[in-house]
Tab-separated table of N, CA and C in Angstrom:
chain	number	residue	atom	x	y	z
A	1	MET	N	-48.422	64.521	89.879
A	1	MET	CA	-48.107	65.365	88.740
A	1	MET	C	-49.411	65.660	88.002
A	2	SER	N	-49.598	66.909	87.620
A	2	SER	CA	-50.820	67.294	86.916
A	2	SER	C	-50.778	66.782	85.465
A	3	TYR	N	-51.929	66.822	84.810
A	3	TYR	CA	-51.981	66.426	83.398
A	3	TYR	C	-51.070	67.317	82.560
A	4	LYS	N	-51.052	68.608	82.873
A	4	LYS	CA	-50.223	69.544	82.121
A	4	LYS	C	-48.735	69.228	82.316
A	5	GLU	N	-48.331	68.971	83.559
A	5	GLU	CA	-46.929	68.637	83.831
A	5	GLU	C	-46.535	67.339	83.138
A	6	LEU	N	-47.401	66.348	83.207
A	6	LEU	CA	-47.116	65.067	82.557
A	6	LEU	C	-47.025	65.246	81.044
A	7	SER	N	-47.916	66.041	80.486
A	7	SER	CA	-47.896	66.311	79.054
A	7	SER	C	-46.585	66.973	78.637
A	8	THR	N	-46.111	67.919	79.436
A	8	THR	CA	-44.837	68.590	79.152
A	8	THR	C	-43.694	67.580	79.142
A	9	MET	N	-43.678	66.696	80.130
A	9	MET	CA	-42.620	65.679	80.195
A	9	MET	C	-42.680	64.748	78.984
A	10	LEU	N	-43.879	64.370	78.603
A	10	LEU	CA	-44.024	63.476	77.456
A	10	LEU	C	-43.589	64.151	76.158
A	11	LYS	N	-43.812	65.450	76.047
A	11	LYS	CA	-43.341	66.189	74.865
A	11	LYS	C	-41.823	66.174	74.799
A	12	VAL	N	-41.180	66.375	75.946
A	12	VAL	CA	-39.711	66.340	75.982
A	12	VAL	C	-39.223	64.947	75.599
A	13	LEU	N	-39.885	63.933	76.111
A	13	LEU	CA	-39.472	62.551	75.854
A	13	LEU	C	-39.882	62.045	74.480
A	14	SER	N	-40.688	62.807	73.766
A	14	SER	CA	-41.171	62.334	72.463
A	14	SER	C	-40.105	62.391	71.373
A	15	ASP	N	-38.997	63.035	71.635
A	15	ASP	CA	-37.911	63.111	70.654
A	15	ASP	C	-37.071	61.831	70.720
A	16	PRO	N	-36.887	61.147	69.596
A	16	PRO	CA	-36.125	59.882	69.614
A	16	PRO	C	-34.692	60.025	70.137
A	17	SER	N	-34.039	61.127	69.826
A	17	SER	CA	-32.660	61.324	70.312
A	17	SER	C	-32.642	61.471	71.825
A	18	ARG	N	-33.622	62.163	72.374
A	18	ARG	CA	-33.683	62.321	73.832
A	18	ARG	C	-33.969	60.991	74.509
A	19	LEU	N	-34.826	60.184	73.899
A	19	LEU	CA	-35.073	58.842	74.452
A	19	LEU	C	-33.792	58.012	74.441
A	20	GLU	N	-33.030	58.154	73.375
A	20	GLU	CA	-31.766	57.416	73.284
A	20	GLU	C	-30.770	57.910	74.339
A	21	ILE	N	-30.749	59.205	74.588
A	21	ILE	CA	-29.893	59.766	75.641
A	21	ILE	C	-30.313	59.195	76.994
A	22	ILE	N	-31.619	59.154	77.256
A	22	ILE	CA	-32.128	58.575	78.505
A	22	ILE	C	-31.666	57.128	78.629
A	23	ASP	N	-31.763	56.385	77.543
A	23	ASP	CA	-31.341	54.980	77.551
A	23	ASP	C	-29.845	54.862	77.856
A	24	LEU	N	-29.039	55.690	77.231
A	24	LEU	CA	-27.597	55.660	77.489
A	24	LEU	C	-27.282	55.992	78.948
A	25	LEU	N	-27.993	56.971	79.496
A	25	LEU	CA	-27.743	57.376	80.879
A	25	LEU	C	-28.301	56.376	81.890
A	26	SER	N	-29.137	55.450	81.436
A	26	SER	CA	-29.674	54.446	82.355
A	26	SER	C	-28.571	53.527	82.884
A	27	CYS	N	-27.448	53.482	82.195
A	27	CYS	CA	-26.311	52.654	82.627
A	27	CYS	C	-25.410	53.386	83.613
A	28	GLY	N	-25.633	54.693	83.782
A	28	GLY	CA	-24.810	55.476	84.710
A	28	GLY	C	-24.453	56.824	84.129
A	29	GLU	N	-23.668	57.561	84.882
A	29	GLU	CA	-23.256	58.905	84.470
A	29	GLU	C	-22.418	58.853	83.198
A	30	LEU	N	-22.593	59.897	82.385
A	30	LEU	CA	-21.760	60.054	81.192
A	30	LEU	C	-21.446	61.523	81.009
A	31	CYS	N	-20.284	61.791	80.452
A	31	CYS	CA	-19.954	63.174	80.122
A	31	CYS	C	-20.491	63.485	78.726
A	32	ALA	N	-20.580	64.771	78.439
A	32	ALA	CA	-21.088	65.199	77.137
A	32	ALA	C	-20.242	64.610	76.004
A	33	CYS	N	-18.939	64.511	76.216
A	33	CYS	CA	-18.069	63.973	75.162
A	33	CYS	C	-18.396	62.508	74.860
A	34	ASP	N	-18.745	61.725	75.886
A	34	ASP	CA	-19.134	60.330	75.670
A	34	ASP	C	-20.438	60.244	74.883
A	35	LEU	N	-21.403	61.094	75.250
A	35	LEU	CA	-22.678	61.116	74.535
A	35	LEU	C	-22.474	61.529	73.086
A	36	LEU	N	-21.649	62.521	72.876
A	36	LEU	CA	-21.411	63.028	71.530
A	36	LEU	C	-20.774	61.972	70.628
A	37	GLU	N	-19.911	61.141	71.187
A	37	GLU	CA	-19.283	60.059	70.409
A	37	GLU	C	-20.314	59.074	69.876
A	38	HIS	N	-21.396	58.882	70.618
A	38	HIS	CA	-22.418	57.917	70.239
A	38	HIS	C	-23.281	58.403	69.075
A	39	PHE	N	-23.501	59.719	69.007
A	39	PHE	CA	-24.432	60.282	68.032
A	39	PHE	C	-23.711	60.827	66.805
A	40	GLN	N	-24.473	60.975	65.741
A	40	GLN	CA	-23.940	61.532	64.499
A	40	GLN	C	-24.348	62.991	64.329
A	41	PHE	N	-24.553	63.699	65.449
A	41	PHE	CA	-24.892	65.107	65.318
A	41	PHE	C	-23.863	65.982	66.029
A	42	SER	N	-23.993	67.283	65.827
A	42	SER	CA	-23.004	68.246	66.310
A	42	SER	C	-23.141	68.498	67.814
A	43	GLN	N	-22.115	69.141	68.365
A	43	GLN	CA	-22.131	69.500	69.779
A	43	GLN	C	-23.274	70.461	70.095
A	44	PRO	N	-23.568	71.454	69.244
A	44	PRO	CA	-24.722	72.321	69.532
A	44	PRO	C	-26.053	71.566	69.566
A	45	THR	N	-26.191	70.554	68.725
A	45	THR	CA	-27.420	69.744	68.737
A	45	THR	C	-27.522	68.963	70.033
A	46	LEU	N	-26.407	68.371	70.479
A	46	LEU	CA	-26.407	67.672	71.763
A	46	LEU	C	-26.746	68.648	72.889
A	47	SER	N	-26.165	69.823	72.855
A	47	SER	CA	-26.439	70.834	73.890
A	47	SER	C	-27.918	71.193	73.927
A	48	HIS	N	-28.534	71.301	72.761
A	48	HIS	CA	-29.967	71.603	72.684
A	48	HIS	C	-30.781	70.511	73.381
A	49	HIS	N	-30.479	69.252	73.086
A	49	HIS	CA	-31.203	68.134	73.702
A	49	HIS	C	-30.953	68.078	75.208
A	50	MET	N	-29.702	68.271	75.614
A	50	MET	CA	-29.372	68.198	77.033
A	50	MET	C	-30.012	69.348	77.805
A	51	LYS	N	-30.079	70.520	77.207
A	51	LYS	CA	-30.725	71.665	77.861
A	51	LYS	C	-32.196	71.347	78.126
A	52	SER	N	-32.849	70.748	77.166
A	52	SER	CA	-34.257	70.392	77.336
A	52	SER	C	-34.424	69.363	78.454
A	53	LEU	N	-33.573	68.360	78.477
A	53	LEU	CA	-33.650	67.319	79.509
A	53	LEU	C	-33.324	67.884	80.892
A	54	VAL	N	-32.328	68.749	80.970
A	54	VAL	CA	-31.925	69.336	82.252
A	54	VAL	C	-32.960	70.354	82.726
A	55	ASP	N	-33.434	71.215	81.820
A	55	ASP	CA	-34.425	72.232	82.196
A	55	ASP	C	-35.705	71.600	82.733
A	56	ASN	N	-36.033	70.415	82.249
A	56	ASN	CA	-37.240	69.717	82.703
A	56	ASN	C	-36.932	68.706	83.804
A	57	GLU	N	-35.707	68.752	84.310
A	57	GLU	CA	-35.246	67.969	85.459
A	57	GLU	C	-35.271	66.456	85.238
A	58	LEU	N	-35.285	66.035	83.979
A	58	LEU	CA	-35.194	64.607	83.678
A	58	LEU	C	-33.762	64.114	83.831
A	59	VAL	N	-32.819	65.038	83.688
A	59	VAL	CA	-31.392	64.747	83.801
A	59	VAL	C	-30.774	65.822	84.690
A	60	THR	N	-29.838	65.408	85.538
A	60	THR	CA	-29.083	66.366	86.344
A	60	THR	C	-27.686	66.503	85.752
A	61	THR	N	-27.047	67.596	86.055
A	61	THR	CA	-25.714	67.847	85.515
A	61	THR	C	-24.813	68.427	86.593
A	62	ARG	N	-23.535	68.146	86.436
A	62	ARG	CA	-22.532	68.727	87.322
A	62	ARG	C	-21.239	68.889	86.532
A	63	LYS	N	-20.430	69.830	86.972
A	63	LYS	CA	-19.137	70.030	86.326
A	63	LYS	C	-18.085	69.236	87.076
A	64	GLU	N	-17.216	68.629	86.311
A	64	GLU	CA	-16.068	67.907	86.864
A	64	GLU	C	-14.864	68.332	86.041
A	65	GLY	N	-14.109	69.269	86.579
A	65	GLY	CA	-13.012	69.848	85.798
A	65	GLY	C	-13.599	70.644	84.647
A	66	ASN	N	-13.174	70.315	83.436
A	66	ASN	CA	-13.721	71.002	82.268
A	66	ASN	C	-14.833	70.196	81.587
A	67	LYS	N	-15.258	69.112	82.233
A	67	LYS	CA	-16.302	68.253	81.657
A	67	LYS	C	-17.642	68.499	82.337
A	68	ARG	N	-18.684	68.298	81.577
A	68	ARG	CA	-20.045	68.336	82.107
A	68	ARG	C	-20.517	66.883	82.184
A	69	ILE	N	-20.919	66.451	83.397
A	69	ILE	CA	-21.346	65.077	83.647
A	69	ILE	C	-22.865	65.066	83.807
A	70	TYR	N	-23.515	64.116	83.136
A	70	TYR	CA	-24.978	64.003	83.172
A	70	TYR	C	-25.402	62.704	83.848
A	71	GLN	N	-26.523	62.780	84.542
A	71	GLN	CA	-27.071	61.619	85.238
A	71	GLN	C	-28.596	61.695	85.187
A	72	LEU	N	-29.239	60.530	85.073
A	72	LEU	CA	-30.702	60.472	85.067
A	72	LEU	C	-31.272	60.879	86.415
A	73	ASN	N	-32.436	61.502	86.376
A	73	ASN	CA	-33.209	61.768	87.584
A	73	ASN	C	-34.201	60.601	87.705
A	74	HIS	N	-33.758	59.531	88.324
A	74	HIS	CA	-34.565	58.314	88.420
A	74	HIS	C	-35.884	58.565	89.154
A	75	HIS	N	-35.852	59.436	90.140
A	75	HIS	CA	-37.066	59.727	90.918
A	75	HIS	C	-38.163	60.297	90.006
A	76	LEU	N	-37.814	61.278	89.180
A	76	LEU	CA	-38.804	61.877	88.287
A	76	LEU	C	-39.279	60.875	87.237
A	77	LEU	N	-38.374	60.094	86.688
A	77	LEU	CA	-38.772	59.088	85.697
A	77	LEU	C	-39.688	58.039	86.319
A	78	ASP	N	-39.436	57.669	87.561
A	78	ASP	CA	-40.325	56.742	88.265
A	78	ASP	C	-41.709	57.360	88.454
A	79	ASN	N	-41.755	58.659	88.779
A	79	ASN	CA	-43.048	59.345	88.935
A	79	ASN	C	-43.828	59.375	87.624
A	80	ILE	N	-43.128	59.627	86.524
A	80	ILE	CA	-43.781	59.637	85.214
A	80	ILE	C	-44.345	58.254	84.920
A	81	HIS	N	-43.564	57.237	85.182
A	81	HIS	CA	-44.019	55.857	84.961
A	81	HIS	C	-45.269	55.552	85.793
A	82	GLN	N	-45.248	55.944	87.049
A	82	GLN	CA	-46.405	55.717	87.933
A	82	GLN	C	-47.633	56.467	87.434
A	83	ASP	N	-47.448	57.709	87.009
A	83	ASP	CA	-48.578	58.495	86.513
A	83	ASP	C	-49.168	57.883	85.245
A	84	LEU	N	-48.320	57.396	84.359
A	84	LEU	CA	-48.817	56.747	83.146
A	84	LEU	C	-49.562	55.452	83.474
A	85	THR	N	-49.081	54.731	84.462
A	85	THR	CA	-49.758	53.514	84.899
A	85	THR	C	-51.128	53.855	85.480
A	86	MET	N	-51.185	54.938	86.248
A	86	MET	CA	-52.465	55.367	86.844
A	86	MET	C	-53.482	55.715	85.760
A	87	LEU	N	-53.008	56.332	84.681
A	87	LEU	CA	-53.917	56.727	83.596
A	87	LEU	C	-54.584	55.514	82.943
A	88	SER	N	-53.893	54.427	82.923
A	88	SER	CA	-54.423	53.250	82.233
A	88	SER	C	-55.059	52.238	83.176
A	89	THR	N	-55.231	52.623	84.435
A	89	THR	CA	-55.761	51.714	85.438
A	89	THR	C	-56.886	52.399	86.199
A	90	SER	N	-57.988	51.703	86.365
A	90	SER	CA	-59.067	52.239	87.182
A	90	SER	C	-58.729	52.003	88.651
A	91	ASN	N	-58.722	53.089	89.428
A	91	ASN	CA	-58.453	52.986	90.856
A	91	ASN	C	-59.246	54.073	91.563
A	92	GLU	N	-59.130	54.168	92.840
A	92	GLU	CA	-59.914	55.131	93.618
A	92	GLU	C	-59.608	56.581	93.261
A	93	ARG	N	-58.389	56.877	92.823
A	93	ARG	CA	-58.019	58.250	92.465
A	93	ARG	C	-58.435	58.621	91.048
A	94	CYS	N	-58.940	57.670	90.292
A	94	CYS	CA	-59.286	57.895	88.890
A	94	CYS	C	-60.420	58.919	88.775
A	95	ILE	N	-60.289	59.850	87.842
A	95	ILE	CA	-61.320	60.878	87.688
A	95	ILE	C	-62.645	60.304	87.217
A	96	CYS	N	-62.622	59.116	86.633
A	96	CYS	CA	-63.869	58.512	86.182
A	96	CYS	C	-64.785	58.185	87.367
A	97	LYS	N	-64.219	58.076	88.552
A	97	LYS	CA	-65.020	57.797	89.761
A	97	LYS	C	-65.922	58.992	90.109
A	98	ASN	N	-65.581	60.186	89.597
A	98	ASN	CA	-66.360	61.387	89.881
A	98	ASN	C	-67.386	61.703	88.800
A	99	MET	N	-67.409	60.894	87.751
A	99	MET	CA	-68.341	61.145	86.638
A	99	MET	C	-69.671	60.488	86.896
A	100	LYS	N	-70.700	61.120	86.417
A	100	LYS	CA	-72.032	60.515	86.442
A	100	LYS	C	-72.331	60.095	85.019
A	101	SER	N	-72.473	58.815	84.800
A	101	SER	CA	-72.696	58.333	83.441
A	101	SER	C	-74.186	58.265	83.116
A	102	GLY	N	-74.493	58.364	81.848
A	102	GLY	CA	-75.861	58.220	81.380
A	102	GLY	C	-76.728	59.441	81.566
A	103	GLU	N	-76.128	60.588	81.868
A	103	GLU	CA	-76.941	61.783	82.081
A	103	GLU	C	-76.798	62.760	80.910
A	104	CYS	N	-76.600	62.259	79.727
A	104	CYS	CA	-76.458	63.128	78.546
A	104	CYS	C	-77.816	63.469	77.973
């Protein structure tokens, strides 16, 4: 994932309500009505948060009858975690390996 892509994901995840939604979905699939019961905000506000999570592929959605069911995209979240770990660890892929120090 590029720095720009990772930055976009982190911006989406920087909202406390979205982090809480991610946490709730970590236990398994939930419908919008279940999520809405947990929060003290309106259905349009939940829709706004879910649209952001779905548009950025952090959450997947499917229809089941008249309900919308949401599920975490564990693969993408694992990639974000790995990329953040790489940023804080010196390894062969680290961009600092390509820098020449002391030439200022």
